[in-house]
Amino acid sequence: MASATKRPKKRSANIAIVRRDDCTGCEACIVFCPVDCIDLIEAPENPAEKYVLIDKETCIGCVLCARYCPWDSIDMVVREPFEQRAELVFM
Ligand code: SF4
Ligand code: SF4
């Protein structure tokens, strides 16, 4: 029997990013994310301040987090130009 060739997973065209300054750490987005790619983080400079980070490799761009964020602190962006800008920033 021929073995199926494993194809690389197709990545979504869009991803969610959080505007940290607007995030209250309420965790509503975490509940809605179907792929569990949102983590609650404590600010290193102040552990009482919490916000979320989204794993852009796992995000499928479903928009649920952005739709249900009560503080409107999540933006959907086109993945490739965002990653190119991020590379320029983080190099
Ligand atoms: S867009 Fe969807 S997959 Fe991506 S972080 Fe938001 S809820 Fe999760
Ligand atoms: S729902 Fe909005 S405010 Fe609440 S943790 Fe997520 S991004 Fe932050």
Tab-separated table of C-alpha atoms and ligand atoms in Angstrom:
chain	number	residue	atom	x	y	z
A	1	MET	CA	0.000	0.000	0.000
A	2	ALA	CA	1.416	3.405	-0.977
A	3	SER	CA	2.049	5.684	1.962
A	4	ALA	CA	0.441	9.095	1.845
A	5	THR	CA	2.873	11.968	1.615
A	6	LYS	CA	2.413	14.359	4.499
A	7	ARG	CA	1.818	17.862	3.205
A	8	PRO	CA	2.827	20.894	5.253
A	9	LYS	CA	-0.084	22.483	7.059
A	10	LYS	CA	-1.553	25.452	5.206
A	11	ARG	CA	-1.241	28.614	7.234
A	12	SER	CA	-4.044	31.127	7.465
A	13	ALA	CA	-3.782	34.352	5.478
A	14	ASN	CA	-4.713	36.424	8.533
A	15	ILE	CA	-3.646	36.320	12.174
A	16	ALA	CA	-4.798	38.031	15.349
A	17	ILE	CA	-2.563	40.405	17.276
A	18	VAL	CA	-3.266	41.982	20.672
A	19	ARG	CA	-2.740	45.632	21.459
A	20	ARG	CA	-1.177	45.125	24.864
A	21	ASP	CA	-2.002	48.621	26.132
A	22	ASP	CA	-5.726	48.016	25.580
A	23	CYS	CA	-5.865	44.430	26.902
A	24	THR	CA	-7.277	44.057	30.431
A	25	GLY	CA	-6.392	40.368	30.797
A	26	CYS	CA	-10.083	39.445	31.151
A	27	GLU	CA	-9.435	36.066	29.413
A	28	ALA	CA	-12.628	36.175	27.320
A	29	CYS	CA	-10.655	35.558	24.125
A	30	ILE	CA	-8.979	32.479	25.634
A	31	VAL	CA	-12.379	30.839	26.127
A	32	PHE	CA	-13.371	31.342	22.480
A	33	CYS	CA	-10.134	30.357	20.720
A	34	PRO	CA	-10.730	26.969	19.036
A	35	VAL	CA	-7.024	26.113	18.776
A	36	ASP	CA	-5.923	27.206	22.262
A	37	CYS	CA	-3.223	29.590	21.035
A	38	ILE	CA	-3.800	32.481	23.461
A	39	ASP	CA	-1.846	32.658	26.714
A	40	LEU	CA	-2.302	34.944	29.701
A	41	ILE	CA	0.955	36.685	30.634
A	42	GLU	CA	1.998	38.671	33.704
A	43	ALA	CA	3.820	41.889	32.893
A	44	PRO	CA	7.431	41.395	34.042
A	45	GLU	CA	7.540	44.906	35.471
A	46	ASN	CA	4.239	44.464	37.365
A	47	PRO	CA	2.816	40.942	37.979
A	48	ALA	CA	-0.578	42.445	38.876
A	49	GLU	CA	-0.866	43.622	35.262
A	50	LYS	CA	-1.955	40.841	32.916
A	51	TYR	CA	-2.395	40.685	29.169
A	52	VAL	CA	-2.550	37.991	26.500
A	53	LEU	CA	-0.175	36.878	23.775
A	54	ILE	CA	-1.250	35.000	20.652
A	55	ASP	CA	0.933	32.297	19.119
A	56	LYS	CA	0.940	33.371	15.485
A	57	GLU	CA	2.148	29.963	14.265
A	58	THR	CA	-0.946	28.264	15.677
A	59	CYS	CA	-3.537	30.994	15.036
A	60	ILE	CA	-5.948	30.020	12.238
A	61	GLY	CA	-7.335	33.527	11.785
A	62	CYS	CA	-10.888	32.573	12.734
A	63	VAL	CA	-11.614	36.090	14.130
A	64	LEU	CA	-13.533	34.774	17.169
A	65	CYS	CA	-11.199	36.430	19.674
A	66	ALA	CA	-11.416	39.804	17.948
A	67	ARG	CA	-15.202	39.521	17.699
A	68	TYR	CA	-15.724	38.703	21.375
A	69	CYS	CA	-13.054	40.861	23.040
A	70	PRO	CA	-15.099	43.224	25.259
A	71	TRP	CA	-12.352	45.848	25.031
A	72	ASP	CA	-11.835	45.679	21.275
A	73	SER	CA	-8.115	45.143	21.793
A	74	ILE	CA	-7.450	42.528	19.112
A	75	ASP	CA	-6.716	43.367	15.485
A	76	MET	CA	-6.725	40.975	12.549
A	77	VAL	CA	-3.771	41.543	10.237
A	78	VAL	CA	-2.563	39.979	7.011
A	79	ARG	CA	0.051	37.428	8.043
A	80	GLU	CA	2.817	37.939	5.488
A	81	PRO	CA	3.326	41.713	5.556
A	82	PHE	CA	3.081	41.554	9.372
A	83	GLU	CA	5.777	38.860	9.566
A	84	GLN	CA	8.032	40.775	7.182
A	85	ARG	CA	7.686	43.881	9.357
A	86	ALA	CA	8.299	41.796	12.495
A	87	GLU	CA	11.512	40.394	10.980
A	88	LEU	CA	12.739	43.886	10.290
A	89	VAL	CA	11.974	44.889	13.861
A	90	PHE	CA	13.400	41.825	15.615
A	91	MET	CA	16.538	41.199	13.515
B	1	SF4	S1	-8.137	34.394	15.392
B	1	SF4	FE1	-9.063	32.470	16.135
B	1	SF4	S2	-7.330	31.049	16.200
B	1	SF4	FE2	-6.447	33.107	16.123
B	1	SF4	S3	-6.143	33.660	18.256
B	1	SF4	FE3	-8.154	34.448	17.654
B	1	SF4	S4	-9.615	32.840	18.272
B	1	SF4	FE4	-7.545	31.926	18.258
B	2	SF4	S1	-10.694	39.428	25.497
B	2	SF4	FE1	-9.564	41.299	24.951
B	2	SF4	S2	-9.201	42.349	26.892
B	2	SF4	FE2	-9.786	40.258	27.384
B	2	SF4	S3	-7.813	39.154	27.577
B	2	SF4	FE3	-8.497	38.915	25.444
B	2	SF4	S4	-7.529	40.595	24.313
B	2	SF4	FE4	-7.397	41.073	26.494
